[in-house]
Coordinates of C-alpha atoms and ligand atoms in Angstrom, one line a residue:
M1455 CA 46.8 -134.3 33.6
N1456 CA 46.7 -135.9 30.2
V1457 CA 50.3 -136.6 29.1
T1458 CA 51.0 -137.3 25.4
T1459 CA 53.1 -140.2 24.3
Y1460 CA 54.7 -138.9 21.1
K1461 CA 55.3 -141.3 18.2
F1462 CA 58.5 -141.4 16.2
Y1463 CA 58.6 -140.6 12.5
M1464 CA 59.7 -143.1 9.9
N1465 CA 59.0 -143.2 6.2
G1466 CA 56.5 -140.4 6.4
E1467 CA 54.4 -142.1 9.2
W1468 CA 54.1 -141.6 12.9
K1469 CA 54.7 -144.9 14.7
E1470 CA 54.8 -146.5 18.1
S1471 CA 57.9 -148.5 18.8
S1472 CA 57.7 -152.3 18.9
S1473 CA 59.7 -152.0 22.1
Q1474 CA 56.4 -150.8 23.7
Q1475 CA 58.7 -148.6 25.9
A1476 CA 58.6 -144.9 26.2
I1477 CA 61.0 -142.4 27.9
E1478 CA 59.4 -139.9 30.3
I1479 CA 60.3 -136.3 29.7
Y1480 CA 60.1 -134.0 32.8
S1481 CA 60.2 -130.2 32.7
P1482 CA 63.5 -129.0 34.2
Y1483 CA 61.8 -126.3 36.2
S1484 CA 58.3 -127.4 37.1
L1485 CA 59.6 -131.0 37.4
D1486 CA 56.2 -132.1 35.9
L1487 CA 56.0 -135.0 33.4
I1488 CA 55.4 -133.2 30.1
G1489 CA 55.3 -136.1 27.7
R1490 CA 56.8 -139.4 26.7
V1491 CA 58.8 -140.4 23.6
Q1492 CA 59.3 -143.8 22.0
A1493 CA 62.4 -145.8 23.0
I1494 CA 62.9 -147.3 19.6
T1495 CA 64.8 -150.5 18.9
R1496 CA 67.9 -151.2 16.8
E1497 CA 65.8 -153.0 14.2
E1498 CA 63.7 -149.8 13.8
I1499 CA 67.0 -147.9 13.3
D1500 CA 67.9 -150.3 10.6
E1501 CA 64.5 -149.8 9.0
A1502 CA 64.7 -146.0 9.3
I1503 CA 68.1 -146.0 7.6
S1504 CA 67.0 -148.2 4.7
F1505 CA 64.0 -145.9 4.2
A1506 CA 66.4 -143.0 4.2
Q1507 CA 68.7 -144.6 1.7
E1508 CA 65.8 -145.5 -0.6
A1509 CA 64.3 -142.0 -0.4
Q1510 CA 67.7 -140.3 -1.0
K1511 CA 68.1 -142.1 -4.4
N1512 CA 65.1 -140.1 -5.8
W1513 CA 65.7 -136.9 -3.8
K1514 CA 69.1 -136.3 -5.2
E1515 CA 67.6 -136.3 -8.7
V1516 CA 64.9 -133.7 -7.7
S1517 CA 65.8 -130.3 -9.0
L1518 CA 67.3 -127.8 -6.6
Q1519 CA 64.4 -125.4 -7.2
D1520 CA 61.9 -128.2 -6.3
R1521 CA 63.8 -129.1 -3.2
A1522 CA 63.8 -125.5 -2.3
Q1523 CA 60.0 -125.3 -2.4
Y1524 CA 59.7 -128.0 0.3
L1525 CA 62.1 -126.2 2.5
Y1526 CA 60.4 -122.8 2.1
K1527 CA 57.1 -124.5 3.0
W1528 CA 58.8 -126.0 6.1
A1529 CA 60.0 -122.5 7.2
N1530 CA 56.4 -121.2 6.7
E1531 CA 54.9 -124.1 8.6
L1532 CA 57.3 -123.6 11.5
M1533 CA 56.3 -120.0 11.7
G1534 CA 52.6 -121.1 11.6
M1535 CA 53.4 -123.3 14.7
Q1536 CA 55.7 -120.8 16.3
D1537 CA 53.6 -120.4 19.5
E1538 CA 52.9 -124.1 19.9
I1539 CA 56.6 -125.0 19.4
A1540 CA 57.9 -122.3 21.6
E1541 CA 55.6 -123.4 24.4
I1542 CA 57.0 -126.9 24.1
V1543 CA 60.6 -125.7 24.0
M1544 CA 60.0 -123.6 27.1
K1545 CA 58.5 -126.5 29.0
E1546 CA 61.0 -129.1 27.8
V1547 CA 64.4 -127.2 28.0
G1548 CA 63.4 -124.4 30.3
K1549 CA 64.1 -121.5 28.0
S1550 CA 62.0 -118.3 28.3
L1551 CA 59.0 -118.1 26.0
K1552 CA 60.5 -115.0 24.3
D1553 CA 63.8 -116.8 23.6
A1554 CA 61.9 -119.9 22.5
K1555 CA 59.8 -117.9 20.0
S1556 CA 63.0 -116.2 18.8
E1557 CA 64.6 -119.6 18.3
V1558 CA 61.7 -120.6 16.1
A1559 CA 61.9 -117.4 14.0
R1560 CA 65.7 -117.7 13.8
T1561 CA 65.2 -121.2 12.5
A1562 CA 62.8 -120.2 9.8
D1563 CA 65.3 -117.5 8.7
L1564 CA 68.1 -120.0 8.8
I1565 CA 66.2 -122.4 6.6
R1566 CA 65.3 -119.7 4.1
Y1567 CA 68.9 -118.4 4.0
T1568 CA 70.3 -121.9 3.6
V1569 CA 68.0 -122.5 0.6
E1570 CA 69.0 -119.2 -1.0
E1571 CA 72.7 -119.9 -0.4
A1572 CA 72.4 -123.3 -2.0
L1573 CA 70.5 -121.8 -5.0
H1574 CA 73.4 -119.4 -5.6
M1575 CA 76.2 -121.9 -5.2
H1576 CA 77.8 -123.2 -8.3
G1577 CA 80.6 -125.4 -9.3
E1578 CA 83.8 -124.5 -11.2
S1579 CA 85.7 -125.6 -14.2
M1580 CA 89.4 -125.9 -14.8
K1581 CA 91.4 -126.1 -18.0
G1582 CA 94.3 -128.6 -18.2
D1583 CA 96.8 -126.2 -19.8
S1584 CA 97.3 -124.1 -16.6
F1585 CA 99.5 -127.0 -15.2
P1586 CA 103.0 -127.5 -16.8
G1587 CA 102.6 -130.0 -19.7
G1588 CA 98.8 -130.0 -19.4
S1589 CA 96.6 -129.8 -22.4
K1590 CA 93.8 -127.4 -23.2
S1591 CA 91.7 -130.3 -24.4
K1592 CA 91.3 -131.5 -20.9
V1593 CA 88.5 -129.7 -19.0
A1594 CA 87.5 -130.6 -15.4
M1595 CA 84.0 -129.8 -14.2
I1596 CA 83.8 -129.6 -10.4
E1597 CA 80.4 -129.8 -8.8
R1598 CA 79.2 -130.6 -5.3
V1599 CA 77.2 -133.8 -4.8
P1600 CA 75.3 -135.1 -1.7
L1601 CA 76.9 -137.6 0.7
G1602 CA 73.9 -139.9 1.2
V1603 CA 72.4 -140.3 4.7
V1604 CA 73.3 -137.7 7.3
L1605 CA 73.0 -138.5 11.0
A1606 CA 72.0 -135.2 12.7
I1607 CA 72.5 -135.1 16.5
P1608 CA 71.7 -131.6 18.0
P1609 CA 71.9 -130.7 21.7
F1610 CA 69.2 -129.9 24.2
N1611 CA 69.9 -126.2 24.4
Y1612 CA 68.7 -125.3 20.8
P1613 CA 66.5 -128.3 20.1
V1614 CA 64.9 -126.6 17.1
N1615 CA 67.6 -124.2 15.7
L1616 CA 70.6 -126.5 16.0
A1617 CA 68.5 -129.4 14.5
A1618 CA 67.5 -127.3 11.5
A1619 CA 71.1 -126.1 11.1
K1620 CA 71.8 -129.7 10.2
L1621 CA 68.6 -130.8 8.5
A1622 CA 68.3 -127.8 6.1
P1623 CA 71.7 -128.0 4.5
A1624 CA 71.5 -131.8 4.4
L1625 CA 68.1 -131.8 2.6
I1626 CA 68.7 -128.9 0.2
S1627 CA 71.9 -130.6 -0.9
G1628 CA 70.1 -133.8 -1.8
N1629 CA 70.8 -135.9 1.3
A1630 CA 68.4 -137.9 3.5
V1631 CA 68.5 -137.5 7.3
I1632 CA 68.4 -139.6 10.4
F1633 CA 67.6 -137.1 13.2
K1634 CA 68.4 -138.2 16.7
P1635 CA 67.3 -135.4 19.0
A1636 CA 68.7 -135.0 22.5
T1637 CA 66.4 -136.9 24.8
Q1638 CA 65.6 -133.7 26.7
G1639 CA 64.6 -131.8 23.6
A1640 CA 63.0 -134.7 21.7
I1641 CA 59.4 -133.4 21.9
S1642 CA 60.6 -130.0 20.5
G1643 CA 62.3 -132.0 17.7
I1644 CA 59.2 -134.0 17.0
K1645 CA 57.2 -130.8 16.8
M1646 CA 59.7 -129.4 14.3
I1647 CA 59.3 -132.6 12.2
E1648 CA 55.5 -132.2 12.3
A1649 CA 56.0 -128.9 10.5
L1650 CA 58.2 -130.7 7.9
H1651 CA 55.5 -133.4 7.5
K1652 CA 52.9 -130.6 6.9
A1653 CA 55.2 -129.2 4.2
G1654 CA 54.8 -132.5 2.4
L1655 CA 58.4 -133.6 2.3
P1656 CA 58.6 -136.9 0.4
K1657 CA 58.5 -139.9 2.8
G1658 CA 61.6 -141.5 4.1
L1659 CA 63.8 -138.4 3.7
V1660 CA 63.8 -137.5 7.3
N1661 CA 63.3 -140.0 10.1
I1662 CA 63.3 -139.1 13.7
V1663 CA 64.8 -141.7 16.0
T1664 CA 64.2 -141.3 19.7
G1665 CA 65.7 -143.3 22.5
R1666 CA 68.4 -143.2 25.1
G1667 CA 71.8 -142.3 23.7
A1668 CA 73.3 -145.0 25.8
V1669 CA 71.1 -147.6 24.1
I1670 CA 71.0 -146.4 20.4
G1671 CA 73.8 -143.8 20.3
D1672 CA 76.7 -146.1 19.4
Y1673 CA 74.6 -148.2 17.2
L1674 CA 73.7 -145.2 15.1
V1675 CA 77.2 -143.8 15.0
E1676 CA 78.7 -147.1 13.9
H1677 CA 76.0 -147.9 11.4
K1678 CA 77.3 -148.7 7.9
G1679 CA 74.3 -146.9 6.4
I1680 CA 75.3 -143.5 7.8
N1681 CA 77.5 -141.4 5.4
M1682 CA 78.1 -138.3 7.5
I1683 CA 77.6 -137.2 11.1
S1684 CA 76.9 -133.7 12.3
F1685 CA 76.9 -133.6 16.1
T1686 CA 76.6 -130.8 18.6
G1687 CA 77.1 -131.6 22.2
G1688 CA 79.6 -132.2 25.0
T1689 CA 83.3 -132.7 24.3
N1690 CA 83.4 -136.1 26.0
T1691 CA 80.5 -137.5 23.9
G1692 CA 81.9 -135.9 20.7
T1693 CA 85.4 -137.4 21.3
Q1694 CA 83.9 -140.9 21.9
L1695 CA 81.8 -140.4 18.8
A1696 CA 84.8 -139.5 16.7
K1697 CA 86.6 -142.7 17.8
K1698 CA 83.6 -144.9 17.0
A1699 CA 82.5 -143.4 13.7
A1700 CA 83.5 -145.2 10.5
M1701 CA 85.7 -143.4 7.9
I1702 CA 83.0 -140.8 7.2
P1703 CA 83.0 -137.0 7.3
L1704 CA 82.3 -135.6 10.8
V1705 CA 81.3 -132.1 11.9
L1706 CA 81.6 -131.8 15.7
E1707 CA 80.6 -128.7 17.6
L1708 CA 81.5 -129.3 21.2
G1709 CA 82.1 -127.5 24.4
G1710 CA 83.9 -124.2 25.1
K1711 CA 85.6 -122.2 27.8
D1712 CA 85.4 -118.9 26.0
P1713 CA 87.4 -116.2 27.7
G1714 CA 86.5 -112.5 27.9
I1715 CA 89.8 -110.6 27.9
V1716 CA 89.4 -107.1 29.4
C1717 CA 92.3 -104.7 28.8
E1718 CA 93.0 -101.6 30.9
D1719 CA 91.7 -99.3 28.1
A1720 CA 88.4 -101.1 27.6
D1721 CA 85.1 -99.3 27.9
L1722 CA 84.3 -101.2 31.1
Q1723 CA 80.6 -100.4 31.1
E1724 CA 80.2 -101.9 27.7
A1725 CA 82.5 -104.8 28.4
A1726 CA 80.5 -105.6 31.5
K1727 CA 77.2 -105.5 29.6
Q1728 CA 78.6 -107.9 27.0
I1729 CA 80.1 -110.2 29.5
I1730 CA 76.9 -110.4 31.6
S1731 CA 74.8 -111.2 28.6
G1732 CA 77.4 -113.6 27.3
A1733 CA 77.8 -115.4 30.5
F1734 CA 74.3 -115.6 32.0
S1735 CA 71.7 -115.6 29.3
Y1736 CA 69.8 -118.9 29.4
S1737 CA 71.8 -119.6 32.6
G1738 CA 75.0 -120.0 30.7
Q1739 CA 73.7 -123.1 28.9
R1740 CA 75.3 -122.1 25.6
C1741 CA 78.5 -123.6 24.2
T1742 CA 79.5 -120.0 23.4
A1743 CA 78.8 -118.5 26.8
I1744 CA 81.6 -116.4 28.2
K1745 CA 83.0 -118.8 30.8
R1746 CA 85.9 -116.9 32.3
V1747 CA 87.0 -113.3 32.5
L1748 CA 90.7 -112.5 32.2
V1749 CA 91.0 -108.9 33.4
H1750 CA 94.0 -106.7 33.7
E1751 CA 94.5 -106.2 37.5
S1752 CA 94.6 -102.4 37.2
V1753 CA 90.9 -102.3 36.2
A1754 CA 89.7 -105.5 37.9
N1755 CA 88.1 -103.7 40.9
K1756 CA 86.3 -101.3 38.7
L1757 CA 85.0 -104.0 36.4
L1758 CA 84.0 -106.2 39.3
K1759 CA 81.9 -103.4 40.8
I1760 CA 80.0 -103.0 37.5
L1761 CA 79.7 -106.8 37.0
K1762 CA 78.3 -107.2 40.6
E1763 CA 75.7 -104.5 40.1
E1764 CA 74.6 -105.9 36.8
V1765 CA 74.5 -109.6 38.0
E1766 CA 72.4 -108.6 40.9
K1767 CA 69.9 -107.0 38.5
L1768 CA 69.5 -110.2 36.5
S1769 CA 66.0 -111.8 36.8
V1770 CA 66.1 -115.2 38.3
G1771 CA 63.4 -117.9 38.4
S1772 CA 61.0 -119.7 36.1
P1773 CA 61.2 -119.3 32.3
E1774 CA 57.4 -118.9 32.4
E1775 CA 58.0 -115.5 33.9
G1776 CA 60.6 -114.6 31.3
N1777 CA 63.6 -114.8 33.6
T1778 CA 67.2 -114.7 32.3
V1779 CA 68.6 -117.1 34.9
V1780 CA 66.5 -120.2 34.9
P1781 CA 66.8 -123.7 36.4
L1782 CA 69.4 -125.9 34.8
I1783 CA 68.4 -128.8 32.5
D1784 CA 68.7 -131.4 35.2
T1785 CA 69.9 -132.1 38.7
G1786 CA 73.2 -133.6 37.6
S1787 CA 74.1 -130.3 35.8
A1788 CA 73.1 -128.2 38.9
D1789 CA 75.2 -130.5 41.1
F1790 CA 78.2 -130.2 38.8
V1791 CA 78.0 -126.4 38.8
Q1792 CA 77.6 -126.4 42.6
G1793 CA 80.7 -128.6 42.8
L1794 CA 82.8 -126.1 40.7
I1795 CA 81.7 -123.2 43.0
G1796 CA 82.5 -125.3 46.1
D1797 CA 85.9 -126.2 44.9
A1798 CA 86.8 -122.6 44.0
L1799 CA 85.6 -121.3 47.4
E1800 CA 87.6 -124.0 49.2
K1801 CA 90.7 -123.1 47.3
G1802 CA 90.4 -119.4 48.2
A1803 CA 88.2 -117.7 45.6
T1804 CA 86.2 -114.7 46.7
L1805 CA 82.4 -115.0 46.4
V1806 CA 81.2 -111.6 44.9
T1807 CA 77.6 -112.6 44.6
G1808 CA 75.4 -115.7 44.2
N1809 CA 76.0 -119.3 45.4
K1810 CA 72.4 -119.8 46.2
R1811 CA 70.5 -122.9 45.0
E1812 CA 66.9 -124.0 44.9
D1813 CA 66.6 -127.4 43.2
N1814 CA 68.0 -127.0 39.7
L1815 CA 68.1 -123.2 40.0
I1816 CA 71.5 -121.8 40.7
H1817 CA 71.6 -118.1 41.3
P1818 CA 74.1 -116.2 39.1
T1819 CA 77.4 -116.5 40.8
L1820 CA 80.5 -114.3 40.4
L1821 CA 83.8 -115.6 41.7
D1822 CA 86.8 -113.2 42.0
H1823 CA 90.5 -114.1 42.6
V1824 CA 90.1 -117.4 40.8
T1825 CA 93.4 -119.0 40.3
I1826 CA 94.6 -121.7 37.8
D1827 CA 94.6 -124.5 40.4
M1828 CA 90.8 -124.2 40.6
R1829 CA 88.6 -126.4 38.5
V1830 CA 86.3 -123.5 37.5
A1831 CA 89.3 -121.9 35.8
W1832 CA 89.3 -124.7 33.2
E1833 CA 86.1 -126.8 33.3
E1834 CA 83.0 -125.9 31.4
P1835 CA 80.1 -125.3 33.9
F1836 CA 77.2 -124.9 31.4
G1837 CA 75.7 -122.9 34.2
P1838 CA 75.5 -119.4 35.7
V1839 CA 78.9 -119.1 37.3
L1840 CA 81.6 -116.7 36.1
P1841 CA 85.1 -116.9 37.3
I1842 CA 87.3 -113.8 37.3
I1843 CA 91.0 -114.3 36.8
R1844 CA 93.2 -111.3 37.3
V1845 CA 96.2 -111.0 34.9
S1846 CA 99.1 -108.6 34.7
S1847 CA 99.7 -108.5 31.0
D1848 CA 98.2 -109.3 27.6
E1849 CA 100.8 -112.1 27.3
E1850 CA 99.5 -113.7 30.5
A1851 CA 95.9 -113.4 29.3
I1852 CA 96.8 -115.0 26.0
R1853 CA 98.7 -117.8 27.8
I1854 CA 95.8 -118.7 30.1
A1855 CA 93.3 -118.4 27.3
N1856 CA 95.3 -120.8 25.2
E1857 CA 96.1 -123.3 28.0
S1858 CA 92.5 -124.4 27.9
E1859 CA 91.6 -127.7 26.3
F1860 CA 88.9 -125.8 24.4
G1861 CA 89.1 -123.4 21.5
L1862 CA 85.6 -122.2 20.5
Q1863 CA 85.5 -118.4 20.8
A1864 CA 87.1 -115.5 22.7
S1865 CA 86.2 -111.9 23.3
I1866 CA 88.7 -109.1 23.6
F1867 CA 87.6 -105.7 25.1
T1868 CA 89.9 -102.8 24.3
K1869 CA 89.6 -99.4 22.5
D1870 CA 93.0 -100.0 20.7
I1871 CA 92.3 -101.9 17.5
N1872 CA 95.9 -102.7 16.9
R1873 CA 96.1 -104.3 20.4
A1874 CA 92.9 -106.2 19.7
F1875 CA 94.3 -107.7 16.6
A1876 CA 97.7 -108.4 18.2
I1877 CA 95.8 -110.5 20.9
A1878 CA 93.3 -112.0 18.4
N1879 CA 96.1 -113.2 16.2
Q1880 CA 97.5 -115.3 19.0
I1881 CA 94.3 -116.8 20.4
E1882 CA 93.7 -120.4 19.6
A1883 CA 90.0 -120.4 18.9
G1884 CA 87.6 -120.7 16.0
S1885 CA 86.4 -117.1 16.3
V1886 CA 87.5 -114.0 18.2
Q1887 CA 85.0 -111.2 18.9
I1888 CA 86.4 -107.7 19.4
N1889 CA 84.3 -105.7 21.8
G1890 CA 81.4 -108.0 21.7
R1891 CA 80.2 -111.1 23.5
T1892 CA 81.0 -114.6 22.2
E1893 CA 78.1 -116.0 20.1
R1894 CA 77.5 -118.1 17.0
G1895 CA 75.1 -115.8 15.1
P1896 CA 74.4 -114.3 12.8
D1897 CA 73.9 -117.8 11.5
H1898 CA 75.6 -117.4 8.2
F1899 CA 79.0 -116.6 9.8
P1900 CA 81.3 -119.6 9.9
F1901 CA 81.2 -121.3 13.3
I1902 CA 84.2 -123.3 14.1
G1903 CA 85.6 -125.1 17.1
V1904 CA 89.3 -126.0 17.4
K1905 CA 91.0 -128.3 19.9
G1906 CA 88.4 -129.9 22.3
S1907 CA 85.7 -127.6 20.8
G1908 CA 85.3 -129.6 17.7
M1909 CA 86.2 -130.1 14.1
G1910 CA 84.8 -128.9 10.8
A1911 CA 82.6 -125.9 10.5
Q1912 CA 79.0 -124.8 10.6
G1913 CA 77.4 -121.6 9.4
V1914 CA 75.2 -121.7 6.4
R1915 CA 77.7 -122.0 3.6
K1916 CA 80.0 -124.2 5.6
G1917 CA 77.1 -126.4 6.5
L1918 CA 76.3 -126.9 2.8
E1919 CA 79.9 -127.6 2.0
S1920 CA 80.2 -130.1 4.8
M1921 CA 77.2 -132.1 3.7
T1922 CA 78.4 -132.4 0.1
R1923 CA 81.6 -133.5 -1.5
E1924 CA 83.3 -132.3 -4.7
K1925 CA 83.0 -134.5 -7.7
V1926 CA 85.2 -134.0 -10.7
T1927 CA 84.2 -135.0 -14.3
V1928 CA 86.9 -134.6 -16.8
L1929 CA 86.1 -133.9 -20.4
N1930 CA 88.8 -135.0 -22.9
L1931 CA 88.2 -133.1 -26.1
T1932 CA 89.5 -134.4 -29.4
K1933 CA 89.8 -131.0 -31.1
Ligands
G3H34 O1 75.3 -124.0 22.4 C1 75.9 -123.8 21.3 C2 75.3 -122.9 20.3 O2 75.9 -123.1 19.1 C3 75.5 -121.5 20.7 O3 74.7 -120.6 19.9 O4 75.9 -118.5 20.4 O5 73.6 -118.5 19.3 O6 73.9 -119.1 21.7 P1 74.5 -119.1 20.3

């Protein structure tokens, strides 16, 4: 089979690295070699950053309307390449073709919405005399200006959408971008940049740097030419990144252990539907997956019965056949999930269904009677295993929910809106969903992680704000 070696993109050109080394990318489900990407050198990173700095000087002067036109074209080009990109996403990160196509369409929508939001944002002005002793003759004009060169590091699970969620706000706001895709996801990222190249984006504004995180990751993060970092990925990597980065703005979207809290008065059928979709779509490889259920013991058996029936209906297998539960991204991930299941079973959890493995494919697994001494009660599996923890009160559910190191999202299932708010108000998380699964979208909602789940915020407007800073110009009138 003819395997492509993809070039990296710098200063508007596709290049081979002087390292003459390439990283092999294997499909997580067929285990076939699907392509190679350049393992670029530190010197090439320096070059890419200088090109970005140079390009940004002109770009920040380009009118917002003109910048918008490039991004609209990018969205159109992406849709023109939808099938081609989706095919690569499927092969590279093992997402079903339907989901991969939706990811591309969601990305085009996200880019367009980001442009429109930016076009409608405006600064403000303040008069001096509203402060005691201040004078009317002082007027402050407050506007948002770009930060410079943004380092965008998306994760493997949304190699297109979460990359564009960083690139689009950066570019429309007048920044240049150094785009470091996840190694597994790099070909999808390259394809996305092909669409941007076709859109005619001025050279140097976006440079894609591929290579092993272990080799170029720290170098990029610590580089003096980087003015802001937007990272989505694991909590450990994010925490290390935050320690190493210079004094620059950071937005970190990290892991989660989102609880689904089920009260006695919940619509159990609906709650189960949301929990199953929240926990098992794309094999639970979403930071926002429901990763534990905290159910009132009086309805636990009933809920379990429905969950078991629904889990057993989930389609399992290759993403090429459109299955929901697909092989995990790599063997290490599958081993980790298997370890969590094993630990829980050893410590007395009840296996309701699942715990079958074929290579990287872990069958959807439900564990009942999970207790807080089990690793699966606290650790993020990023795989298709759902622990059920029985609780005796809302207070206990809130306590266990908050004892987690993470604070991304939480779901509460109840028919009593006052109770829902009473619980929601006490949950330490960026977002709380009432009677719905945990999820980031729609993409213009603020998306926030607290505690080990991150810092800063994403979501269209928040993305734009995070990639700009306020600048104040004060007019001192003489009359
Ligand atoms: O994996 C992290 C993503 O931000 C989750 O996005 O809720 O749309 O799946 P999602």
